[in-house]
Short mmCIF file of C-alpha atoms in Angstrom, two decimals:
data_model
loop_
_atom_site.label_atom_id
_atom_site.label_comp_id
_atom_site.label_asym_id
_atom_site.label_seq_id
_atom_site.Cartn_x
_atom_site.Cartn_y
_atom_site.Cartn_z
CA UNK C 1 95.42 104.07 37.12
CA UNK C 2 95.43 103.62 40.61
CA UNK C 3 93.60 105.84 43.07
CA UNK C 4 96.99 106.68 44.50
CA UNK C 5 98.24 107.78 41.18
CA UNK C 6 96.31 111.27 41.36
CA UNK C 7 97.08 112.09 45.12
CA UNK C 8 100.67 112.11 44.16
CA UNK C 9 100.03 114.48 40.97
CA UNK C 10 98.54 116.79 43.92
CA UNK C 11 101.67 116.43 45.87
CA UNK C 12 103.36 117.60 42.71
CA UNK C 13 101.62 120.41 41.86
CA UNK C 14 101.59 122.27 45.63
CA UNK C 15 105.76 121.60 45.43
CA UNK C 16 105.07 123.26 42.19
CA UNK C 17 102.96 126.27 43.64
CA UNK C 18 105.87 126.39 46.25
CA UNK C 19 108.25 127.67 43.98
CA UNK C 20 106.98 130.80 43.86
CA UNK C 21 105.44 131.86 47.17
CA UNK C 22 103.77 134.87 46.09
CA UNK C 23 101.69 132.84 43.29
CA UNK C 24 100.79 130.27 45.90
CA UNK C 25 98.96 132.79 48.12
CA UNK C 26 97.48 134.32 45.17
CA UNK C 27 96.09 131.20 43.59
CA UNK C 28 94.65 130.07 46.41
CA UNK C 29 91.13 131.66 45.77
CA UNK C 30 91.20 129.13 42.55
CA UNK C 31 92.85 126.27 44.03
CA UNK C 32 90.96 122.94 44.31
CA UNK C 33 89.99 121.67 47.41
CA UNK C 34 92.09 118.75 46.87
CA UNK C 35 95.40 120.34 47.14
CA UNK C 36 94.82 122.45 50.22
CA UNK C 37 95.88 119.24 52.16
CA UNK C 38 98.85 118.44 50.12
CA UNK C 39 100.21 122.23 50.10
CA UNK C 40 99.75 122.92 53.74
CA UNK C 41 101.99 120.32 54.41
CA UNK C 42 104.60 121.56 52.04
CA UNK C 43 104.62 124.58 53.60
CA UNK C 44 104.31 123.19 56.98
CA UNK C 45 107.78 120.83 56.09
CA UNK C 46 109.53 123.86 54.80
CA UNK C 47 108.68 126.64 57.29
CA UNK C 48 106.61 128.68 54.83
CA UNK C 49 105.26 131.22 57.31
CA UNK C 50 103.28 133.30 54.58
CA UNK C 51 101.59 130.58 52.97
CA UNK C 52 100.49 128.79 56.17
CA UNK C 53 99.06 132.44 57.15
CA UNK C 54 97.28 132.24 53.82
CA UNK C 55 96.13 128.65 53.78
CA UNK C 56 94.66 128.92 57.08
CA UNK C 57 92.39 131.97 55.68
CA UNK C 58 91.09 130.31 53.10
CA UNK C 59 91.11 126.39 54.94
CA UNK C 60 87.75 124.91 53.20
CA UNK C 61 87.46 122.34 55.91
CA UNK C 62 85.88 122.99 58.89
CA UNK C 63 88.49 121.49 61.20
CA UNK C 64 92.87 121.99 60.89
CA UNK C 65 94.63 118.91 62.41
CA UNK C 66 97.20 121.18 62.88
CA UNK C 67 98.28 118.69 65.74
CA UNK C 68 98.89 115.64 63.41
CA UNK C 69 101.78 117.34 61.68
CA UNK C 70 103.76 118.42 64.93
CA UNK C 71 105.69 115.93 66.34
CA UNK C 72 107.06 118.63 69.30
CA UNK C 73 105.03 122.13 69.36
CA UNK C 74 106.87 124.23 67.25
CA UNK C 75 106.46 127.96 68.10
CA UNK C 76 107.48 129.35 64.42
CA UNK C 77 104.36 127.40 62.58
CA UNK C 78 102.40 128.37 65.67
CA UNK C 79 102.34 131.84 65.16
CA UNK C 80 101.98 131.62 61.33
CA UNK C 81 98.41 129.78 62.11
CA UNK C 82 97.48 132.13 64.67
CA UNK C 83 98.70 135.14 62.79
CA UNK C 84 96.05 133.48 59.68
CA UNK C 85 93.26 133.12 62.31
CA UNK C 86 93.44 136.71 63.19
CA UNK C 87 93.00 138.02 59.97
CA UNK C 88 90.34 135.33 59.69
CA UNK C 89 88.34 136.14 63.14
CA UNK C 90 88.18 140.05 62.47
CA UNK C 91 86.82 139.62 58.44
CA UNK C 92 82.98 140.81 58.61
CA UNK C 93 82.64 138.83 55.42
CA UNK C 94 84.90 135.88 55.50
CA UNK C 95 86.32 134.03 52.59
CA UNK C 96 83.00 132.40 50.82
CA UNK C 97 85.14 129.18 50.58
CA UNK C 98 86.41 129.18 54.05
CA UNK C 99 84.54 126.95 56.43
CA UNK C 100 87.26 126.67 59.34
CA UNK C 101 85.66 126.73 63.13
CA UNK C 102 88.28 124.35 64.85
CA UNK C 103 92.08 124.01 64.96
CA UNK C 104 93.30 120.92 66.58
CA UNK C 105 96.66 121.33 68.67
CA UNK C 106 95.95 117.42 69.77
CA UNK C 107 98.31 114.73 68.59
CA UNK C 108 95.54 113.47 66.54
CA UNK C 109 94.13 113.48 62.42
CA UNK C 110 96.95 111.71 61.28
CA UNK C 111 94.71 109.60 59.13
CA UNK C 112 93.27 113.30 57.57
CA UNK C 113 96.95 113.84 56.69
CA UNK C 114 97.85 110.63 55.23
CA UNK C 115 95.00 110.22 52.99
CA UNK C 116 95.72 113.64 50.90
CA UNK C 117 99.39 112.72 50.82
CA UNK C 118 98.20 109.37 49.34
CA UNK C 119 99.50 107.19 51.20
CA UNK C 120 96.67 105.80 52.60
CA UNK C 121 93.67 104.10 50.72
CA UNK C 122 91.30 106.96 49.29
CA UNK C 123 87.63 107.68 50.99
CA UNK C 124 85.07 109.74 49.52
CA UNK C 125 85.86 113.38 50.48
CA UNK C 126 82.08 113.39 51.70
CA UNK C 127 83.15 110.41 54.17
CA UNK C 128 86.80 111.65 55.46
CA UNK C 129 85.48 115.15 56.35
CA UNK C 130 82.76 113.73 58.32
CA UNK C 131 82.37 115.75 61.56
CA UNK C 132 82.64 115.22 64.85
CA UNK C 133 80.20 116.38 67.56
CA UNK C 134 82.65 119.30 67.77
CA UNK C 135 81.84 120.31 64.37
CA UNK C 136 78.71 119.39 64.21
CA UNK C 137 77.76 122.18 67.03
CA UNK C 138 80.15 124.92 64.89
CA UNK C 139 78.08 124.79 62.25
CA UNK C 140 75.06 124.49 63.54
CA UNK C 141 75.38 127.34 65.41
CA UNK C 142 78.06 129.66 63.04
CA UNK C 143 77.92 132.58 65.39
CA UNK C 144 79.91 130.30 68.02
CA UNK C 145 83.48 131.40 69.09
CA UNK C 146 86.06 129.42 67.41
CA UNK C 147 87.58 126.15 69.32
CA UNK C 148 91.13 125.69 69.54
CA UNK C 149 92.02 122.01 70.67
CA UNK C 150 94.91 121.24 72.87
CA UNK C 151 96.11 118.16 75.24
CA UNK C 152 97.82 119.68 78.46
CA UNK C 153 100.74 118.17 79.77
CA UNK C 154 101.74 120.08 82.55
CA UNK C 155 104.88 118.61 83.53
CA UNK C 156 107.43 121.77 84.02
CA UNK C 157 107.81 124.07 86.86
CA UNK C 158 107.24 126.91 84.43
CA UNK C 159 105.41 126.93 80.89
CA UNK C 160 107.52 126.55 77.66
CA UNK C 161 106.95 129.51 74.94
CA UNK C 162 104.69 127.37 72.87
CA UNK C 163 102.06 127.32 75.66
CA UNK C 164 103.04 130.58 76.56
CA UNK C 165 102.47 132.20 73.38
CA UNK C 166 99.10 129.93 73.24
CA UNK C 167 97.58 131.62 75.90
CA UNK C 168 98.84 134.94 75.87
CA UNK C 169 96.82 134.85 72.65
CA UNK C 170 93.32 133.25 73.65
CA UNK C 171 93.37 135.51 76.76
CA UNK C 172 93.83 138.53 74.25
CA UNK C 173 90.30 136.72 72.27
CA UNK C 174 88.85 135.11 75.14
CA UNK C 175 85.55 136.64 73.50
CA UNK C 176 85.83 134.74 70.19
CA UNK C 177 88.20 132.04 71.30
CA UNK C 178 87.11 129.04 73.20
CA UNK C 179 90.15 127.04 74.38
CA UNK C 180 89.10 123.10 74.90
CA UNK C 181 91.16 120.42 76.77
CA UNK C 182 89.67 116.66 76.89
CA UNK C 183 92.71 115.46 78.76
CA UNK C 184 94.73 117.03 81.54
CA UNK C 185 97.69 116.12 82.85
CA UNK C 186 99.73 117.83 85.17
CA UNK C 187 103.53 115.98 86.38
CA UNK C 188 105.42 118.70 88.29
CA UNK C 189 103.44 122.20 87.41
CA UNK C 190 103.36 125.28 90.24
CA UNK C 191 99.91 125.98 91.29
CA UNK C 192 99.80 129.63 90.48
CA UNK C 193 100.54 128.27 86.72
CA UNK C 194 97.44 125.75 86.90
CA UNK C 195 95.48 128.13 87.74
CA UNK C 196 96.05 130.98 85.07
CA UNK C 197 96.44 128.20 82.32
CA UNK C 198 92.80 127.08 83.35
CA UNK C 199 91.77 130.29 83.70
CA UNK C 200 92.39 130.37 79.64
CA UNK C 201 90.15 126.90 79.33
CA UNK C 202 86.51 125.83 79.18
CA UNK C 203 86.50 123.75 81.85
CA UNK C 204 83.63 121.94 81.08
CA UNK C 205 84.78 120.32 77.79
CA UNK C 206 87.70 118.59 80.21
CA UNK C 207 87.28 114.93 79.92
CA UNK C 208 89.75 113.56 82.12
CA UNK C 209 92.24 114.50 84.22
CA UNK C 210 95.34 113.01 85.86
CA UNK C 211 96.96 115.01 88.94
CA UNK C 212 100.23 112.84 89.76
CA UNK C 213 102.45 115.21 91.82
CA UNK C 214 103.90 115.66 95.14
CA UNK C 215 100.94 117.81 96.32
CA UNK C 216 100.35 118.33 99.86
CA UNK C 217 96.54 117.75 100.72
CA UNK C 218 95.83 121.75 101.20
CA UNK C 219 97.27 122.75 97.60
CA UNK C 220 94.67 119.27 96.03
CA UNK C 221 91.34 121.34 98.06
CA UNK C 222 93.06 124.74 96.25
CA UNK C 223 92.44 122.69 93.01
CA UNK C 224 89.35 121.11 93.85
CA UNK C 225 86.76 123.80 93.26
CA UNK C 226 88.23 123.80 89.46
CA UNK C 227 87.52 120.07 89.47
CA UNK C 228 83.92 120.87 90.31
CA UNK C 229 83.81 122.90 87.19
CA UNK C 230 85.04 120.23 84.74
CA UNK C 231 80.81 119.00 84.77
CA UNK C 232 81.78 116.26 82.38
CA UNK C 233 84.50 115.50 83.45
CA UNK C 234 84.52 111.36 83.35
CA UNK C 235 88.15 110.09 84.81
CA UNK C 236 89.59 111.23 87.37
CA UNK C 237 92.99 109.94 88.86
CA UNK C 238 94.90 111.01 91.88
CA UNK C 239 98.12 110.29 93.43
CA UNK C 240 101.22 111.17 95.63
CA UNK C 241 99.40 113.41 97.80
CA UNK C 242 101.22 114.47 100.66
CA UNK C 243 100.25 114.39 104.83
CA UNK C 244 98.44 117.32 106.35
CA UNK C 245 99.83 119.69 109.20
CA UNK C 246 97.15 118.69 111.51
CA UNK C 247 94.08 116.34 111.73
CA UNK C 248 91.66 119.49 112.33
CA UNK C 249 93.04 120.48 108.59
CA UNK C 250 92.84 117.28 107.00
CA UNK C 251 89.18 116.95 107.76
CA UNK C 252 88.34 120.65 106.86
CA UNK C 253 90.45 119.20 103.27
CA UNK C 254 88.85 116.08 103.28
CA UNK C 255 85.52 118.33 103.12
CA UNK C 256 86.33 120.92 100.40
CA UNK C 257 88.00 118.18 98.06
CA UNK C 258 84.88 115.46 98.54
CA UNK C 259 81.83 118.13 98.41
CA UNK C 260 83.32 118.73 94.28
CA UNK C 261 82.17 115.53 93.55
CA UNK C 262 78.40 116.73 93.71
CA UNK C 263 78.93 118.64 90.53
CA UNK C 264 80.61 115.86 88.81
CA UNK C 265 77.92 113.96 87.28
CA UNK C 266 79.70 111.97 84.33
CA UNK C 267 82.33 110.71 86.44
CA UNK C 268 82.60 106.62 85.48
CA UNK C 269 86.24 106.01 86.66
CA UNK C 270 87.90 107.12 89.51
CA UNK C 271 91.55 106.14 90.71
CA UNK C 272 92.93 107.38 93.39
CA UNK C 273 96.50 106.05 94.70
CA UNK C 274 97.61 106.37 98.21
CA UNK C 275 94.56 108.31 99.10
CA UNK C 276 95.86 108.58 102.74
CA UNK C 277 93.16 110.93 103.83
CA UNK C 278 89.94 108.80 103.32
CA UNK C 279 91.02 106.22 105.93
CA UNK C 280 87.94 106.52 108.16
CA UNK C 281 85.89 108.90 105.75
CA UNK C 282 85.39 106.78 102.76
CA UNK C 283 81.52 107.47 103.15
CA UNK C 284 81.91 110.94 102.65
CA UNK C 285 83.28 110.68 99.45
CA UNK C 286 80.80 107.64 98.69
CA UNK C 287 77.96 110.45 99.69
CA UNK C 288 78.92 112.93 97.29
CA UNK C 289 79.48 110.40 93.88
CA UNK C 290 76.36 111.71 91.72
CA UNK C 291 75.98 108.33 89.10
CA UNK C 292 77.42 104.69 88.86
CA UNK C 293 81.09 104.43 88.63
CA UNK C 294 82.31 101.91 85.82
CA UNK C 295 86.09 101.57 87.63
CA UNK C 296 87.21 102.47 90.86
CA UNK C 297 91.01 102.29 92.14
CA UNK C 298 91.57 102.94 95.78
CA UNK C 299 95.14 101.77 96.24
CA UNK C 300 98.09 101.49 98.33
CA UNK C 301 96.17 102.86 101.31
CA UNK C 302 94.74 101.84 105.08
CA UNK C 303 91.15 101.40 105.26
CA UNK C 304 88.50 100.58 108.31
CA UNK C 305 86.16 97.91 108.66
CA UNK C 306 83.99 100.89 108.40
CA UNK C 307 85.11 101.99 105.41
CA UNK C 308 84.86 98.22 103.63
CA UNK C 309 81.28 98.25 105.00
CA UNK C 310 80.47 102.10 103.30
CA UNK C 311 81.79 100.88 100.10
CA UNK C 312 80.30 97.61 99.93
CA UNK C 313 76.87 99.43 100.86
CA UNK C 314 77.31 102.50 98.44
CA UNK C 315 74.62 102.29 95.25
CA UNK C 316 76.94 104.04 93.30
CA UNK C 317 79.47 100.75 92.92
CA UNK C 318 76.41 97.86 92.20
CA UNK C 319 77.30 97.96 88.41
CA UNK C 320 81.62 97.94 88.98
CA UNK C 321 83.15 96.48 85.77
CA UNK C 322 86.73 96.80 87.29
CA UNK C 323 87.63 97.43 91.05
CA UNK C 324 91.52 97.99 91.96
CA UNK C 325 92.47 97.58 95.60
CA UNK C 326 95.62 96.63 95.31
CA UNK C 327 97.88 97.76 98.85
CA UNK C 328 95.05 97.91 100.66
CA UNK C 329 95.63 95.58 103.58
CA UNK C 330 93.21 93.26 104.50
CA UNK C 331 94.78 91.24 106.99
CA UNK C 332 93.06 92.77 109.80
CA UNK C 333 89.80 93.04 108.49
CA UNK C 334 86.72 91.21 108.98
CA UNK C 335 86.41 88.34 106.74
CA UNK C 336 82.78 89.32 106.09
CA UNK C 337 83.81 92.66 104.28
CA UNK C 338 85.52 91.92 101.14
CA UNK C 339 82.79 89.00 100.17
CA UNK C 340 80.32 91.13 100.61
CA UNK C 341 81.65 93.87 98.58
CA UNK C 342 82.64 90.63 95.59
CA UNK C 343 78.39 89.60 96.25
CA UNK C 344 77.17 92.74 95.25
CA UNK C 345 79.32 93.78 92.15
CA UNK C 346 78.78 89.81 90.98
CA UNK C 347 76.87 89.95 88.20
CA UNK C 348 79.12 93.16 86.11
CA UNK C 349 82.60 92.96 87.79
CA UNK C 350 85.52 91.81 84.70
CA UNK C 351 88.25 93.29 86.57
CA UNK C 352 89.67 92.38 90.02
CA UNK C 353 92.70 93.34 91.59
CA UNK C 354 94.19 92.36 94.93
CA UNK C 355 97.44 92.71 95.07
CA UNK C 356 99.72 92.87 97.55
CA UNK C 357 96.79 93.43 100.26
CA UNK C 358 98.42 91.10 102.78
CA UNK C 359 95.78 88.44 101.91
CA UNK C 360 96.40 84.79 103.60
CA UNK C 361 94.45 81.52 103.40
CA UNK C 362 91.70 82.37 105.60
CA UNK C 363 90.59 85.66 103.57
CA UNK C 364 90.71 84.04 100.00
CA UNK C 365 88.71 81.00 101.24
CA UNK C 366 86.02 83.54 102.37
CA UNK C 367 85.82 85.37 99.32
CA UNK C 368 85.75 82.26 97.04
CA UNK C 369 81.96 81.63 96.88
CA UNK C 370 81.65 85.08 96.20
CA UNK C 371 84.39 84.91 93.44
CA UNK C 372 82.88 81.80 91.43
CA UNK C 373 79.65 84.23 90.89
CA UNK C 374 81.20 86.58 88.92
CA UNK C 375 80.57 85.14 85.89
CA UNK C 376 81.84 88.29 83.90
CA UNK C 377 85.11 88.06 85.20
CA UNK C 378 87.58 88.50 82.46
CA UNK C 379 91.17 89.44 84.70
CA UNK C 380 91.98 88.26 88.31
CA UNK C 381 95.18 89.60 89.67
CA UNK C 382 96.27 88.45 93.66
CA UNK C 383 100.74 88.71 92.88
CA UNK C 384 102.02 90.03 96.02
CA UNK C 385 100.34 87.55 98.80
CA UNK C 386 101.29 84.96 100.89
CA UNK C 387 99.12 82.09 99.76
CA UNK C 388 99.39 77.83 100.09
CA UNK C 389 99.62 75.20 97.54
CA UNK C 390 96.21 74.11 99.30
CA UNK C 391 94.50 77.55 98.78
CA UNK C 392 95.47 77.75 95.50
CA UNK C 393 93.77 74.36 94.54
CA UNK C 394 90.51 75.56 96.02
CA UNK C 395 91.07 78.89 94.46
CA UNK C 396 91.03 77.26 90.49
CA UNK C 397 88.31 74.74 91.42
CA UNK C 398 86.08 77.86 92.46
CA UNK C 399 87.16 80.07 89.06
CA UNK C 400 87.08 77.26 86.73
CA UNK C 401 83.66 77.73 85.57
CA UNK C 402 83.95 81.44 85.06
CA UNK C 403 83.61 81.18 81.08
CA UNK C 404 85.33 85.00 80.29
CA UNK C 405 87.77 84.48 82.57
CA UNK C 406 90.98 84.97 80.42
CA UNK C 407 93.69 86.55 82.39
CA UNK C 408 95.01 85.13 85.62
CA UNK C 409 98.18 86.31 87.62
CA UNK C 410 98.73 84.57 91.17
CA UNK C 411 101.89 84.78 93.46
CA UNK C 412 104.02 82.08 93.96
CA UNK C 413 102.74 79.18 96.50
CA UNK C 414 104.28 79.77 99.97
CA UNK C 415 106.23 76.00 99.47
CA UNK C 416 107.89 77.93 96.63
CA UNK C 417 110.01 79.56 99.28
CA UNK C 418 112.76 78.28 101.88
CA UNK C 419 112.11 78.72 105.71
CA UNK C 420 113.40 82.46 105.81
CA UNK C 421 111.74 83.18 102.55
CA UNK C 422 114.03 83.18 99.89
CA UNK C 423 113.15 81.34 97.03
CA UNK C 424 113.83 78.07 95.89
CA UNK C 425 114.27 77.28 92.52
CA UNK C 426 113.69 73.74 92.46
CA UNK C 427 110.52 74.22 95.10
CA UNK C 428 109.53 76.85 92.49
CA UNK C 429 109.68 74.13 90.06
CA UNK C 430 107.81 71.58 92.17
CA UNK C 431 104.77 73.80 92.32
CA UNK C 432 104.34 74.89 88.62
CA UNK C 433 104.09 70.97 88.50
CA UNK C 434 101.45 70.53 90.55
CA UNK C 435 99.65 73.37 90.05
CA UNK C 436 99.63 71.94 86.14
CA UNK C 437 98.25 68.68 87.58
CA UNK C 438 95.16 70.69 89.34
CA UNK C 439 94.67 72.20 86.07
CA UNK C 440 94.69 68.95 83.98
CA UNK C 441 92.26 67.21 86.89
CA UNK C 442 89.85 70.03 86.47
CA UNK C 443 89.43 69.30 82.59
CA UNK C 444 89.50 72.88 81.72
CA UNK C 445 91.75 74.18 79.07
CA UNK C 446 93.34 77.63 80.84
CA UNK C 447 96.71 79.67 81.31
CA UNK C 448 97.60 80.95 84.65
CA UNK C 449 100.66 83.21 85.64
CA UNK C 450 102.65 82.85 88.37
CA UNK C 451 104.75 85.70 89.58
CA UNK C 452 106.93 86.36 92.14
CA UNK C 453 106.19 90.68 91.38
CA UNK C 454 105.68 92.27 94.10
CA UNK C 455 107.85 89.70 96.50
CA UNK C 456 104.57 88.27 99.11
CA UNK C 457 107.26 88.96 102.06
CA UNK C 458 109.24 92.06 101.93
CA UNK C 459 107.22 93.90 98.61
CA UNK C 460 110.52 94.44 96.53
CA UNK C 461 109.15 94.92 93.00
CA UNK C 462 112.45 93.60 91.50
CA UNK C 463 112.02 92.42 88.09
CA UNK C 464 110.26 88.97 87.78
CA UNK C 465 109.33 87.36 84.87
CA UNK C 466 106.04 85.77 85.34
CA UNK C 467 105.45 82.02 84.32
CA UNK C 468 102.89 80.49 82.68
CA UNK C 469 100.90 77.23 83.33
CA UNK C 470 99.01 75.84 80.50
CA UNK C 471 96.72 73.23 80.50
CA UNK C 472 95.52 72.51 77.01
CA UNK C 473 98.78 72.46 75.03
CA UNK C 474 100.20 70.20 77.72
CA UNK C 475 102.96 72.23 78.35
CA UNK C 476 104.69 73.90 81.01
CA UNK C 477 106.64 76.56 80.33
#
């Protein structure tokens, strides 16, 4: 008989328990382990409030993926759960049996789910209910409050009755109840809501967060001193942040917002889009990083030479695996800058975007001795810049001997394109031929894409579908 075989006999016998939900709840002080998964979902399918309430009592695992089952928050199997945990959380003696610490509100433990459904190869129940570091710390310290998992998604102006009802109930336990976020997200969400939802949260289990919304610069240094809470906090992007009144209030921003990355001393990647107010105070954001960033993204922006210089300069970006400056304009920048950045993150750099920073001839043929030592290199993107047939050439001699290099996107030559810029099919044509000929001289068996997203001349991000060159099947496509 198949593994499988006896899973299913589970799933029969909690439809059969169902029947009758009075006997369900009763039983369960008898009921094997091995149908606690099987039932709960029943009951979770069919909207059994009073058997979820008594599940959850008597849950012999130490975490409930309650998050795995819920395609949408539903408010009806919330309150079942929390109405369990209650009774749970105020029991001197609690259920010998029950070993629950952690209910998990994340999209996540599908693969919990599908194994005690059987449909899903079977592990040893030793193995499957290994713990994470979460659970690990509940148990080793079983006086601990009780975690409660949740992603936030704040992308409303106001906050939906699920998260309502959420923490209208931690902030009635905030003494037992420790609410824990890894990601953060927040769209379109009115500041006086951020800050009584993360008034409910332990900031310092926060992970990650992503602020995309159309904040002026004073409501990001309202947020900021939060941000300096989130201590291990690791990524960090930020974007669509709006002009200051005056330049006497942007700097006193600029100020509050940088000194919160003192306290942020896990931070590895940090992305920051149209970061308007750093132009000319890069360095004092470069000051206050606390370790070595992994990524950095500083697009769509104006920087100084001074700025190029700070960055370039800064300890904290020697060991860069990826570095994102695509929109930053270099074309009036000293050609010594962006080399010297390329020199020093050489030897880790895999990831290097440039696009659409105005780049011409002259700047790539000063960065290309720099380029051919990063020998790490995996992805090179420069779409969106206004290069020669001739460049290019010089530009795959320099990168053919970067061995990990694997993913290449460059615009369309500049002969691709008719006097006033539009372009030319048949031009178009001409140079995917010869830029196959360059590849087929050099001996090396590659695959480069050539796109015409973002346009080099006006920036129009109309939909292109980029073309590869490969040399090695001797094709062209």
């Amino acid at each position: 008989m198949s593994v499988q075989n006896p899973l299913r006999l589970l799933n029969l016998a909690g439809k059969s328990l169902l029947t009758d939900e009075t006997l369900s709840v009763s039983a369960l002080e008898h009921l094997p382990i091995e149908l606690f998964p099987p039932l709960f979902m029943e009951a979770f399918c069919g909207r059994r409030r009073k058997t979820l309430k008594a599940l959850v009592q008597a849950w012999p695992f130490v975490r409930l993926p309650l998050g795995g089952l819920m395609q949408t928050p539903h408010l009806g199997t919330l309150q079942a759960v929390l109405d369990g945990l209650d009774i749970l959380l105020t029991q001197k003696d609690q259920p010998r049996r029950c070993k629950l610490r952690v209910l998990d509100l994340r999209n996540a433990g599908q693969d919990f789910w599908r194994m005690w459904s059987g449909s899903s190869v079977h592990v040893s129940s030793s193995s499957s209910m290994a713990l994470g570091a979460e659970d690990t710390l509940r148990t080793e310290q079983p006086l601990a409050p009780f975690q409660v998992f949740i992603e936030l998604h704040l992308k409303e102006r106001s906050m939906g009755g699920f998260l309502t009802y959420l923490m209208r109930w931690v902030e009635e336990r905030k003494a037992s109840i420790h609410l824990c976020c890894k990601k953060l997200r927040i769209i379109s969400f009115s500041m006086d809501n951020i800050m009584k939802v993360l008034s409910m949260v332990q900031l310092d289990c926060i992970q990650e967060v992503y602020v995309d919304c159309t904040w002026h610069l004073s409501t990001l240094a309202m947020f900021a001193p939060l941000l300096g809470q989130m201590t291990n906090l690791q990524r960090l992007l930020i974007s669509h942040i709006h002009m200051p009144d005056s330049e006497e209030q942007e700097e006193e921003h600029v100020v509050k917002i940088t000194s919160q990355f003192l306290r942020l001393h896990c931070l590895q990647n940090l992305h920051l889009e149209s970061p308007f107010y750093l132009e000319g105070c890069l360095d004092q954001m470069l000051r206050c990083l606390m370790t070595p960033l992994d990524n950095l993204e500083i697009t769509h922006c104006l920087l100084t030479d001074s700025d190029l210089t700070h960055l370039s300069q800064s300890p904290n970006i020697s060991h860069l695996r990826g570095l994102d400056l695509s929109g930053v304009t270099m074309t009036y920048s000293s050609s010594e800058l962006l080399p010297a950045l390329l020199e020093k993150i050489a030897s880790t750099l895999q990831e290097l975007y440039l696009e659409q920073c105005g780049i011409r001839d002259s700047h790539l043929e000063a960065i290309l001795p720099a380029l051919s030592h990063c020998i790490q290199l995996t992805c090179f993107s420069l779409c969106g810049n206004l290069l020669s047939m001739a460049i290019m050439e010089k530009l795959l001699q320099h990168t053919s001997g970067l061995p990990s290099l694997s993913q290449e996107l460059y615009p369309v030559p500049q002969e691709g394109f008719s006097s006033d810029r539009i372009l030319q099919p048949g031009r178009l044509a001409q140079c995917q031929t010869e830029l196959l000929e360059i590849l087929k001289h050099l001996r090396h068996p590659r695959t480069i894409w050539i796109s015409l997203t973002p346009c080099p001349h006006c920036g129009d991000n109309t939909f292109y579908r980029p073309e590869p060159i490969i040399y090695g099947g001797n094709t062209c496509a």
